[in-house]
């Protein structure tokens, strides 16, 4: 949905703070005892985010109302301040954290949730960057810009991944600019 300037950039302040708070909570008073498993949980959370991002974008944002309509606004006006309000995404992540903490050890629940949040923050940054930053031709970010521009403009739906094109390769939805275009 349409956001104010503060609302649009709030993720960049809120999420680093939440990641630090969750990590401190997860590591507890004796961090050395749980640090290794916690670190694996963080990596697992980050990797899981990339798949979740792909599925949310491909399925929810492109096929399910009312998200489809809201996402179509972004496709039509890519430079407008349109996004998910931080309080909604943070409430979902924190709800997931509570559910995980109920089912498993607090350090693992905190690690997975912190990893998911880091992945989300990376996605938010990448999506901002591919639309708003001017970058050198040939750089990896330039490739990401071209990939996402194709997502916005190609006649065949493609390139749903923003943080990475890995899942587009796996599910066969990746498309590159053909030479000369
Ligand atoms: Zn889209
Ligand atoms: Zn976009």
Coordinates of N, CA, C and O and ligand atoms in Angstrom, one line a residue:
X1 N 0.8 -1.2 0.0 CA 0.0 0.0 0.0 C 0.9 1.3 0.0 O 2.1 1.2 0.3
X2 N 0.2 2.4 -0.3 CA 1.0 3.6 -0.3 C 1.5 4.1 1.0 O 0.7 4.0 2.0
X3 N 2.7 4.5 1.2 CA 3.3 4.8 2.5 C 3.8 6.2 2.5 O 4.1 6.8 1.5
X4 N 4.0 6.8 3.7 CA 4.6 8.1 3.8 C 6.1 7.8 3.7 O 6.6 6.6 3.7
X5 N 6.9 8.9 3.6 CA 8.4 8.7 3.4 C 8.9 7.9 4.7 O 9.7 7.0 4.5
X6 N 8.5 8.3 5.9 CA 9.0 7.7 7.1 C 8.5 6.2 7.1 O 9.3 5.3 7.5
X7 N 7.3 6.0 6.7 CA 6.7 4.6 6.7 C 7.5 3.7 5.7 O 7.8 2.6 6.0
X8 N 7.9 4.3 4.6 CA 8.7 3.6 3.6 C 10.1 3.1 4.0 O 10.5 2.0 3.8
X9 N 10.7 4.0 4.8 CA 12.1 3.7 5.2 C 12.2 3.1 6.6 O 13.3 2.8 7.1
X10 N 11.0 3.0 7.3 CA 11.1 2.5 8.7 C 11.7 1.1 8.8 O 12.3 0.9 9.9
X11 N 11.6 0.3 7.8 CA 12.2 -1.1 7.9 C 13.7 -1.0 8.2 O 14.2 -1.9 8.9
X12 N 14.3 0.0 7.6 CA 15.8 0.1 7.7 C 16.2 0.4 9.2 O 17.4 0.3 9.5
X13 N 15.3 1.0 10.0 CA 15.6 1.3 11.4 C 15.1 0.1 12.3 O 15.8 -0.4 13.1
X14 N 13.8 -0.3 12.0 CA 13.2 -1.2 12.9 C 13.8 -2.6 12.8 O 14.1 -3.2 13.9
X15 N 14.1 -3.1 11.6 CA 14.6 -4.5 11.5 C 16.0 -4.7 12.1 O 16.2 -5.7 12.8
X16 N 17.0 -3.8 11.9 CA 18.3 -4.0 12.6 C 18.1 -4.1 14.1 O 18.7 -4.9 14.8
X17 N 17.2 -3.2 14.6 CA 17.0 -3.2 16.1 C 16.3 -4.5 16.5 O 16.7 -5.1 17.5
X18 N 15.4 -5.0 15.7 CA 14.7 -6.3 16.1 C 15.7 -7.4 16.0 O 15.6 -8.3 16.9
X19 N 16.5 -7.4 15.0 CA 17.5 -8.5 14.9 C 18.5 -8.6 16.1 O 18.7 -9.6 16.7
X20 N 18.9 -7.4 16.5 CA 19.8 -7.3 17.6 C 19.1 -7.8 18.9 O 19.6 -8.6 19.7
X21 N 17.9 -7.3 19.1 CA 17.1 -7.6 20.3 C 16.9 -9.1 20.4 O 17.1 -9.8 21.4
X22 N 16.4 -9.7 19.2 CA 16.1 -11.2 19.2 C 17.4 -12.0 19.4 O 17.4 -13.0 20.1
X23 N 18.5 -11.5 18.8 CA 19.8 -12.2 19.0 C 20.2 -12.2 20.4 O 20.7 -13.3 21.0
X24 N 20.2 -11.1 21.1 CA 20.6 -11.0 22.5 C 19.7 -11.9 23.3 O 20.2 -12.6 24.2
X25 N 18.4 -11.9 23.0 CA 17.5 -12.7 23.8 C 17.8 -14.2 23.6 O 17.9 -15.0 24.5
X26 N 18.1 -14.5 22.3 CA 18.3 -16.0 22.0 C 19.6 -16.5 22.6 O 19.7 -17.6 23.0
X27 N 20.7 -15.6 22.6 CA 22.0 -16.1 23.0 C 22.0 -16.1 24.6 O 22.8 -16.8 25.1
X28 N 21.1 -15.4 25.2 CA 21.0 -15.5 26.7 C 22.2 -15.1 27.5 O 23.0 -14.3 27.0
X29 N 22.3 -15.7 28.6 CA 23.4 -15.3 29.5 C 24.7 -16.0 29.3 O 25.8 -15.6 29.7
X30 N 24.6 -17.2 28.6 CA 25.8 -17.9 28.3 C 25.9 -18.2 26.8 O 25.6 -19.3 26.3
X31 N 26.2 -17.1 26.0 CA 26.2 -17.2 24.6 C 27.1 -18.3 24.0 O 26.8 -19.0 23.0
X32 N 28.2 -18.6 24.7 CA 29.2 -19.6 24.2 C 28.5 -21.0 24.1 O 28.9 -21.8 23.2
X33 N 27.5 -21.3 24.9 CA 26.9 -22.6 24.9 C 26.0 -22.9 23.7 O 25.8 -24.0 23.3
X34 N 25.4 -21.8 23.2 CA 24.4 -22.0 22.1 C 24.8 -21.3 20.8 O 24.1 -21.4 19.8
X35 N 26.0 -20.6 20.8 CA 26.4 -19.8 19.6 C 26.4 -20.6 18.3 O 25.9 -20.0 17.3
X36 N 26.9 -21.8 18.3 CA 27.1 -22.5 17.0 C 25.7 -22.9 16.4 O 25.4 -22.6 15.3
X37 N 24.9 -23.5 17.3 CA 23.6 -23.9 16.8 C 22.7 -22.7 16.4 O 22.0 -22.7 15.4
X38 N 22.9 -21.6 17.2 CA 22.2 -20.3 16.9 C 22.6 -19.8 15.5 O 21.8 -19.4 14.7
X39 N 23.9 -19.9 15.2 CA 24.4 -19.4 14.0 C 23.9 -20.2 12.8 O 23.5 -19.6 11.8
X40 N 23.8 -21.5 13.0 CA 23.2 -22.4 11.9 C 21.7 -22.0 11.8 O 21.2 -22.0 10.6
X41 N 21.0 -21.7 12.9 CA 19.6 -21.4 12.8 C 19.4 -20.1 12.0 O 18.5 -19.9 11.2
X42 N 20.3 -19.1 12.2 CA 20.3 -17.8 11.5 C 20.5 -18.1 10.0 O 19.7 -17.6 9.2
X43 N 21.5 -18.9 9.7 CA 21.7 -19.2 8.2 C 20.5 -19.9 7.6 O 20.1 -19.6 6.5
X44 N 19.9 -20.8 8.4 CA 18.7 -21.5 7.9 C 17.6 -20.5 7.7 O 16.8 -20.6 6.7
X45 N 17.4 -19.6 8.6 CA 16.4 -18.6 8.5 C 16.6 -17.7 7.2 O 15.7 -17.4 6.5
X46 N 17.9 -17.3 7.0 CA 18.2 -16.5 5.8 C 17.9 -17.2 4.5 O 17.3 -16.7 3.6
X47 N 18.3 -18.5 4.5 CA 18.1 -19.3 3.3 C 16.6 -19.5 3.1 O 16.1 -19.4 1.9
X48 N 15.8 -19.8 4.2 CA 14.4 -20.0 4.0 C 13.7 -18.7 3.5 O 12.7 -18.8 2.8
X49 N 14.2 -17.5 3.9 CA 13.6 -16.3 3.5 C 13.6 -16.2 1.9 O 12.6 -15.8 1.3
X50 N 14.7 -16.7 1.3 CA 14.8 -16.5 -0.2 C 13.7 -17.3 -0.9 O 13.1 -16.8 -1.8
X51 N 13.4 -18.5 -0.3 CA 12.3 -19.3 -0.9 C 10.9 -18.7 -0.6 O 10.0 -18.6 -1.4
X52 N 10.8 -18.2 0.7 CA 9.5 -17.6 1.1 C 9.3 -16.3 0.2 O 8.1 -16.1 -0.3
X53 N 10.3 -15.5 0.0 CA 10.2 -14.3 -0.8 C 9.7 -14.7 -2.2 O 8.7 -14.1 -2.8
X54 N 10.3 -15.7 -2.8 CA 9.9 -16.2 -4.2 C 8.4 -16.6 -4.2 O 7.7 -16.2 -5.1
X55 N 8.0 -17.4 -3.2 CA 6.7 -18.0 -3.2 C 5.7 -16.8 -2.9 O 4.6 -16.8 -3.6
X56 N 6.0 -16.0 -2.0 CA 5.1 -14.9 -1.7 C 4.8 -14.0 -2.9 O 3.7 -13.6 -3.2
X57 N 5.9 -13.7 -3.6 CA 5.8 -12.8 -4.7 C 5.1 -13.5 -5.9 O 4.2 -12.9 -6.4
X58 N 5.5 -14.7 -6.2 CA 5.0 -15.4 -7.3 C 3.5 -15.8 -7.1 O 2.7 -15.6 -8.0
X59 N 3.2 -16.3 -5.9 CA 1.8 -16.8 -5.7 C 0.9 -15.7 -5.1 O -0.1 -15.4 -5.6
X60 N 1.3 -15.2 -3.9 CA 0.4 -14.3 -3.2 C 0.3 -12.9 -3.9 O -0.8 -12.5 -4.2
X61 N 1.4 -12.3 -4.2 CA 1.4 -10.9 -4.8 C 0.9 -10.9 -6.3 O 0.4 -9.9 -6.7
X62 N 1.0 -12.0 -6.9 CA 0.5 -12.0 -8.4 C -0.8 -12.7 -8.6 O -1.3 -12.7 -9.7
X63 N -1.3 -13.4 -7.6 CA -2.6 -14.2 -7.8 C -3.7 -14.0 -6.8 O -4.8 -14.4 -7.0
X64 N -3.3 -13.5 -5.6 CA -4.4 -13.6 -4.5 C -4.8 -12.1 -4.2 O -4.0 -11.3 -3.9
X65 N -6.1 -11.9 -4.3 CA -6.7 -10.6 -3.9 C -6.7 -10.5 -2.3 O -6.9 -11.5 -1.7
X66 N -6.5 -9.3 -1.7 CA -6.3 -8.0 -2.4 C -4.9 -7.7 -2.7 O -4.5 -6.6 -3.2
X67 N -4.0 -8.6 -2.3 CA -2.5 -8.4 -2.5 C -2.2 -8.1 -3.9 O -1.3 -7.3 -4.3
X68 N -2.9 -8.9 -4.8 CA -2.6 -8.7 -6.3 C -2.8 -7.3 -6.7 O -2.0 -6.7 -7.5
X69 N -3.9 -6.7 -6.3 CA -4.2 -5.3 -6.7 C -3.2 -4.3 -6.1 O -2.8 -3.4 -6.8
X70 N -2.8 -4.5 -4.9 CA -1.8 -3.6 -4.2 C -0.5 -3.8 -5.0 O 0.2 -2.8 -5.2
X71 N -0.1 -5.0 -5.3 CA 1.2 -5.2 -6.0 C 1.1 -4.6 -7.4 O 2.1 -4.1 -7.9
X72 N 0.0 -4.7 -8.0 CA -0.2 -4.1 -9.4 C 0.1 -2.6 -9.4 O 0.6 -2.1 -10.3
X73 N -0.2 -2.0 -8.2 CA 0.1 -0.5 -8.1 C 1.6 -0.3 -8.2 O 2.1 0.6 -8.8
X74 N 2.3 -1.2 -7.5 CA 3.8 -1.1 -7.6 C 4.3 -1.3 -9.0 O 5.2 -0.6 -9.5
X75 N 3.7 -2.3 -9.7 CA 4.2 -2.6 -11.1 C 3.9 -1.4 -11.9 O 4.7 -1.1 -12.8
X76 N 2.8 -0.7 -11.7 CA 2.4 0.4 -12.6 C 3.2 1.7 -12.2 O 3.5 2.5 -13.0
X77 N 3.6 1.8 -10.9 CA 4.3 3.0 -10.4 C 5.5 2.6 -9.6 O 5.5 2.8 -8.3
X78 N 6.5 2.0 -10.2 CA 7.6 1.4 -9.4 C 8.4 2.4 -8.6 O 9.0 2.0 -7.6
X79 N 8.3 3.7 -8.9 CA 9.1 4.7 -8.0 C 8.3 5.3 -6.9 O 8.8 6.0 -6.1
X80 N 7.0 5.0 -6.9 CA 6.2 5.5 -5.8 C 6.5 4.8 -4.5 O 7.0 3.7 -4.5
X81 N 6.2 5.4 -3.3 CA 6.5 4.8 -2.0 C 5.4 3.8 -1.7 O 4.5 4.1 -0.9
X82 N 5.5 2.6 -2.3 CA 4.5 1.6 -2.1 C 5.2 0.4 -1.5 O 6.3 0.0 -2.0
X83 N 4.6 -0.2 -0.4 CA 5.3 -1.3 0.2 C 4.4 -1.8 1.3 O 3.3 -1.4 1.5
X84 N 5.0 -2.8 2.1 CA 4.3 -3.3 3.2 C 4.6 -2.5 4.5 O 5.8 -2.4 4.8
X85 N 3.6 -2.0 5.2 CA 3.9 -1.3 6.4 C 4.8 -2.1 7.4 O 4.5 -3.3 7.6
X86 N 5.8 -1.5 8.0 CA 6.7 -2.2 8.9 C 5.9 -2.9 10.0 O 6.3 -4.0 10.5
X87 N 4.9 -2.3 10.6 CA 4.2 -2.9 11.7 C 3.5 -4.2 11.3 O 3.4 -5.1 12.1
X88 N 3.0 -4.3 10.1 CA 2.4 -5.5 9.6 C 3.4 -6.6 9.5 O 3.3 -7.7 10.0
X89 N 4.5 -6.3 8.8 CA 5.5 -7.4 8.6 C 6.2 -7.8 9.9 O 6.3 -9.0 10.2
X90 N 6.4 -6.8 10.8 CA 7.1 -7.1 12.1 C 6.1 -7.9 12.9 O 6.6 -8.9 13.6
X91 N 4.8 -7.6 12.9 CA 3.9 -8.4 13.7 C 3.8 -9.9 13.2 O 3.8 -10.8 14.0
X92 N 3.9 -10.1 11.9 CA 3.9 -11.5 11.4 C 5.2 -12.2 11.8 O 5.1 -13.4 12.2
X93 N 6.4 -11.5 11.7 CA 7.6 -12.2 12.1 C 7.6 -12.5 13.6 O 8.0 -13.6 14.0
X94 N 7.1 -11.5 14.4 CA 7.1 -11.8 15.9 C 6.1 -12.9 16.2 O 6.4 -13.6 17.2
X95 N 5.0 -12.9 15.5 CA 4.0 -14.0 15.7 C 4.7 -15.4 15.4 O 4.5 -16.3 16.2
X96 N 5.4 -15.4 14.4 CA 6.1 -16.6 14.0 C 7.2 -17.0 15.1 O 7.3 -18.2 15.5
X97 N 7.9 -16.0 15.6 CA 8.9 -16.2 16.6 C 8.2 -16.8 17.9 O 8.7 -17.8 18.4
X98 N 7.1 -16.3 18.3 CA 6.4 -16.8 19.4 C 5.9 -18.3 19.2 O 6.1 -19.1 20.1
X99 N 5.4 -18.5 18.0 CA 5.0 -19.9 17.7 C 6.2 -20.9 17.7 O 6.1 -22.0 18.3
X100 N 7.3 -20.4 17.1 CA 8.5 -21.3 17.1 C 9.1 -21.5 18.5 O 9.5 -22.6 18.9
X101 N 9.0 -20.4 19.3 CA 9.6 -20.5 20.7 C 8.7 -21.5 21.5 O 9.2 -22.1 22.5
X102 N 7.5 -21.6 21.2 CA 6.6 -22.5 21.8 C 6.9 -24.0 21.5 O 6.8 -24.9 22.3
X103 N 7.4 -24.2 20.3 CA 7.6 -25.5 19.8 C 9.1 -26.0 19.9 O 9.3 -27.2 19.9
X104 N 10.0 -25.0 20.0 CA 11.4 -25.5 20.1 C 12.2 -24.6 21.1 O 11.6 -23.8 21.8
X105 N 13.5 -24.8 21.1 CA 14.3 -24.0 22.1 C 14.4 -22.5 21.7 O 14.4 -22.2 20.5
X106 N 14.4 -21.7 22.7 CA 14.3 -20.2 22.4 C 15.5 -19.7 21.6 O 15.3 -18.8 20.7
X107 N 16.7 -20.3 21.8 CA 17.9 -19.9 21.0 C 17.7 -20.2 19.5 O 18.0 -19.4 18.6
X108 N 17.1 -21.4 19.2 CA 16.8 -21.7 17.8 C 15.7 -20.9 17.2 O 15.8 -20.4 16.1
X109 N 14.6 -20.7 18.0 CA 13.5 -19.9 17.5 C 14.0 -18.5 17.2 O 13.7 -17.9 16.1
X110 N 14.8 -17.9 18.1 CA 15.3 -16.5 17.9 C 16.3 -16.5 16.7 O 16.3 -15.5 16.0
X111 N 17.1 -17.6 16.5 CA 18.0 -17.6 15.4 C 17.3 -17.6 14.1 O 17.6 -16.9 13.2
X112 N 16.3 -18.5 14.0 CA 15.6 -18.7 12.7 C 14.9 -17.3 12.4 O 14.9 -16.8 11.2
X113 N 14.2 -16.8 13.4 CA 13.5 -15.5 13.1 C 14.4 -14.4 12.8 O 14.1 -13.6 11.9
X114 N 15.6 -14.3 13.5 CA 16.5 -13.2 13.2 C 17.0 -13.4 11.7 O 17.2 -12.5 11.0
X115 N 17.3 -14.7 11.3 CA 17.7 -15.0 9.9 C 16.7 -14.6 8.9 O 17.0 -14.0 7.9
X116 N 15.4 -14.9 9.2 CA 14.3 -14.5 8.3 C 14.2 -13.0 8.2 O 14.1 -12.5 7.1
X117 N 14.4 -12.3 9.3 CA 14.3 -10.8 9.3 C 15.5 -10.3 8.5 O 15.3 -9.3 7.8
X118 N 16.7 -10.9 8.7 CA 17.9 -10.4 7.9 C 17.6 -10.5 6.4 O 17.9 -9.7 5.6
X119 N 17.0 -11.7 6.0 CA 16.7 -12.0 4.6 C 15.7 -10.9 4.1 O 15.8 -10.4 3.0
X120 N 14.7 -10.7 5.0 CA 13.7 -9.7 4.6 C 14.3 -8.3 4.4 O 14.0 -7.6 3.4
X121 N 15.2 -7.9 5.3 CA 15.8 -6.6 5.2 C 16.7 -6.5 3.9 O 16.7 -5.5 3.3
X122 N 17.3 -7.6 3.6 CA 18.2 -7.6 2.4 C 17.2 -7.5 1.2 O 17.5 -6.7 0.2
X123 N 16.1 -8.1 1.2 CA 15.1 -8.0 0.1 C 14.6 -6.6 0.0 O 14.6 -6.0 -1.1
X124 N 14.3 -6.0 1.1 CA 13.8 -4.6 1.1 C 14.8 -3.7 0.5 O 14.5 -2.8 -0.3
X125 N 16.1 -3.9 0.9 CA 17.2 -3.0 0.4 C 17.4 -3.3 -1.1 O 17.5 -2.3 -1.9
X126 N 17.4 -4.5 -1.5 CA 17.6 -4.9 -2.9 C 16.5 -4.3 -3.8 O 16.7 -3.7 -4.9
X127 N 15.3 -4.4 -3.3 CA 14.1 -3.9 -4.1 C 14.2 -2.3 -4.2 O 13.9 -1.8 -5.3
X128 N 14.6 -1.7 -3.1 CA 14.8 -0.2 -3.2 C 16.0 0.1 -4.2 O 15.8 0.9 -5.0
X129 N 17.1 -0.7 -4.0 CA 18.3 -0.4 -4.9 C 18.0 -0.6 -6.4 O 18.4 0.2 -7.2
X130 N 17.3 -1.7 -6.7 CA 17.1 -2.0 -8.1 C 16.2 -0.9 -8.8 O 16.3 -0.7 -10.0
X131 N 15.3 -0.3 -8.0 CA 14.5 0.8 -8.6 C 15.1 2.2 -8.5 O 14.8 3.0 -9.3
X132 N 15.9 2.4 -7.5 CA 16.3 3.8 -7.2 C 17.8 4.1 -7.4 O 18.1 5.3 -7.5
X133 N 18.7 3.1 -7.3 CA 20.1 3.4 -7.4 C 20.6 3.4 -8.8 O 20.3 2.5 -9.6
X134 N 21.5 4.3 -9.1 CA 22.2 4.3 -10.4 C 23.5 3.5 -10.2 O 24.2 3.8 -9.3
X135 N 23.7 2.5 -11.0 CA 24.8 1.6 -10.8 C 25.6 1.4 -12.1 O 25.0 1.6 -13.2
X136 N 26.9 1.0 -11.9 CA 27.7 0.8 -13.1 C 27.2 -0.4 -13.9 O 26.9 -1.5 -13.4
X137 N 27.2 -0.2 -15.2 CA 26.8 -1.3 -16.1 C 27.8 -2.5 -15.9 O 29.0 -2.3 -15.8
X138 N 27.3 -3.7 -15.9 CA 28.2 -4.8 -15.7 C 28.3 -5.3 -14.3 O 28.8 -6.4 -14.0
X139 N 27.9 -4.4 -13.3 CA 28.1 -4.8 -11.9 C 26.9 -5.8 -11.6 O 25.9 -5.9 -12.3
X140 N 27.1 -6.5 -10.4 CA 26.0 -7.5 -10.1 C 24.7 -6.8 -9.8 O 23.6 -7.4 -10.1
X141 N 24.8 -5.6 -9.2 CA 23.5 -4.9 -8.9 C 22.9 -4.4 -10.3 O 21.6 -4.4 -10.3
X142 N 23.7 -4.1 -11.3 CA 23.1 -3.8 -12.6 C 22.4 -5.0 -13.1 O 21.2 -4.8 -13.7
X143 N 23.0 -6.2 -13.0 CA 22.3 -7.4 -13.4 C 21.0 -7.6 -12.7 O 19.9 -8.0 -13.3
X144 N 21.0 -7.3 -11.4 CA 19.7 -7.4 -10.6 C 18.7 -6.4 -11.1 O 17.5 -6.7 -11.1
X145 N 19.1 -5.2 -11.4 CA 18.2 -4.2 -11.9 C 17.6 -4.7 -13.3 O 16.4 -4.5 -13.4
X146 N 18.4 -5.2 -14.1 CA 17.9 -5.7 -15.4 C 16.9 -6.8 -15.2 O 15.8 -6.8 -15.8
X147 N 17.2 -7.7 -14.3 CA 16.4 -8.9 -14.0 C 15.0 -8.4 -13.5 O 14.0 -8.8 -13.9
X148 N 15.0 -7.4 -12.6 CA 13.8 -7.0 -12.0 C 13.0 -6.1 -13.0 O 11.7 -6.1 -13.0
X149 N 13.7 -5.4 -13.8 CA 13.0 -4.6 -14.9 C 12.2 -5.5 -15.8 O 11.1 -5.2 -16.2
X150 N 12.8 -6.7 -16.1 CA 12.2 -7.6 -17.0 C 10.9 -8.2 -16.2 O 9.9 -8.4 -16.9
X151 N 11.0 -8.3 -14.9 CA 9.9 -8.8 -14.1 C 8.7 -7.8 -14.3 O 7.6 -8.2 -14.5
X152 N 9.1 -6.5 -14.3 CA 8.0 -5.5 -14.4 C 7.4 -5.4 -15.8 O 6.3 -5.1 -15.9
X153 N 8.2 -5.7 -16.8 CA 7.8 -5.3 -18.2 C 7.6 -6.5 -19.1 O 7.0 -6.3 -20.2
X154 N 8.2 -7.7 -18.8 CA 8.0 -8.8 -19.8 C 6.6 -9.2 -19.9 O 5.8 -9.1 -19.0
X155 N 6.2 -9.7 -21.1 CA 4.8 -10.2 -21.3 C 4.6 -11.5 -20.6 O 3.5 -11.8 -20.2
X156 N 5.7 -12.3 -20.5 CA 5.6 -13.6 -19.8 C 6.1 -13.4 -18.3 O 7.2 -12.9 -18.2
X157 N 5.2 -13.7 -17.3 CA 5.7 -13.5 -15.9 C 7.0 -14.2 -15.6 O 7.2 -15.4 -16.0
X158 N 8.0 -13.5 -15.1 CA 9.3 -14.1 -14.9 C 10.1 -13.3 -13.8 O 9.6 -12.3 -13.3
X159 N 11.2 -13.9 -13.4 CA 12.1 -13.2 -12.4 C 11.4 -12.7 -11.2 O 11.5 -11.5 -10.9
X160 N 10.9 -13.6 -10.4 CA 10.2 -13.2 -9.2 C 11.1 -13.0 -8.0 O 10.8 -12.3 -7.1
X161 N 12.3 -13.6 -8.1 CA 13.3 -13.4 -7.0 C 13.9 -12.0 -7.1 O 14.3 -11.6 -8.2
X162 N 14.0 -11.3 -6.0 CA 14.7 -10.0 -6.0 C 16.0 -10.1 -5.3 O 17.0 -9.7 -5.8
X163 N 16.0 -10.8 -4.1 CA 17.3 -11.0 -3.4 C 18.3 -11.9 -4.1 O 19.5 -11.7 -4.0
X164 N 17.7 -12.8 -4.8 CA 18.5 -13.8 -5.6 C 17.7 -14.4 -6.7 O 16.5 -14.4 -6.6
X165 N 18.4 -14.8 -7.8 CA 17.7 -15.4 -8.9 C 17.7 -17.0 -8.8 O 17.3 -17.7 -9.7
X166 N 18.2 -17.5 -7.6 CA 18.3 -18.9 -7.4 C 17.0 -19.7 -7.7 O 17.0 -20.6 -8.4
X167 N 15.9 -19.3 -7.0 CA 14.7 -20.0 -7.1 C 14.0 -19.9 -8.5 O 13.3 -20.7 -8.9
X168 N 14.3 -18.8 -9.2 CA 13.8 -18.6 -10.6 C 14.5 -19.7 -11.4 O 13.9 -20.3 -12.3
X169 N 15.8 -19.9 -11.1 CA 16.5 -21.0 -11.9 C 15.9 -22.3 -11.6 O 15.7 -23.2 -12.5
X170 N 15.7 -22.6 -10.3 CA 15.1 -23.9 -9.9 C 13.8 -24.1 -10.5 O 13.5 -25.2 -11.0
X171 N 12.9 -23.1 -10.4 CA 11.5 -23.3 -10.9 C 11.3 -22.9 -12.4 O 10.1 -22.9 -12.9
X172 N 12.4 -22.6 -13.1 CA 12.3 -22.3 -14.5 C 11.6 -21.0 -14.8 O 11.0 -20.9 -15.9
X173 N 11.6 -20.0 -13.9 CA 10.9 -18.8 -14.2 C 11.9 -17.7 -14.5 O 11.5 -16.5 -14.6
X174 N 13.2 -18.0 -14.6 CA 14.2 -17.0 -14.8 C 14.3 -16.6 -16.3 O 14.1 -17.5 -17.1
X175 N 14.5 -15.3 -16.5 CA 14.6 -14.9 -17.9 C 15.7 -13.8 -18.0 O 15.8 -13.0 -17.1
X176 N 16.5 -13.9 -19.0 CA 17.6 -12.9 -19.2 C 17.3 -12.0 -20.4 O 16.5 -12.4 -21.2
X177 N 17.9 -10.8 -20.4 CA 17.7 -9.9 -21.5 C 18.4 -10.6 -22.7 O 19.5 -11.0 -22.6
X178 N 17.7 -10.7 -23.9 CA 18.4 -11.3 -25.0 C 19.4 -10.3 -25.5 O 19.2 -9.1 -25.5
X179 N 20.6 -10.8 -26.1 CA 21.6 -9.9 -26.6 C 21.0 -8.9 -27.6 O 20.2 -9.3 -28.4
X180 N 21.5 -7.7 -27.5 CA 21.0 -6.7 -28.5 C 19.8 -5.9 -28.0 O 19.5 -4.9 -28.6
X181 N 19.1 -6.4 -27.0 CA 17.9 -5.7 -26.5 C 18.3 -4.6 -25.5 O 19.2 -4.8 -24.7
Ligands
LIG1 ZN1 5.7 -8.6 -9.2
LIG2 ZN1 9.6 -3.7 -8.3

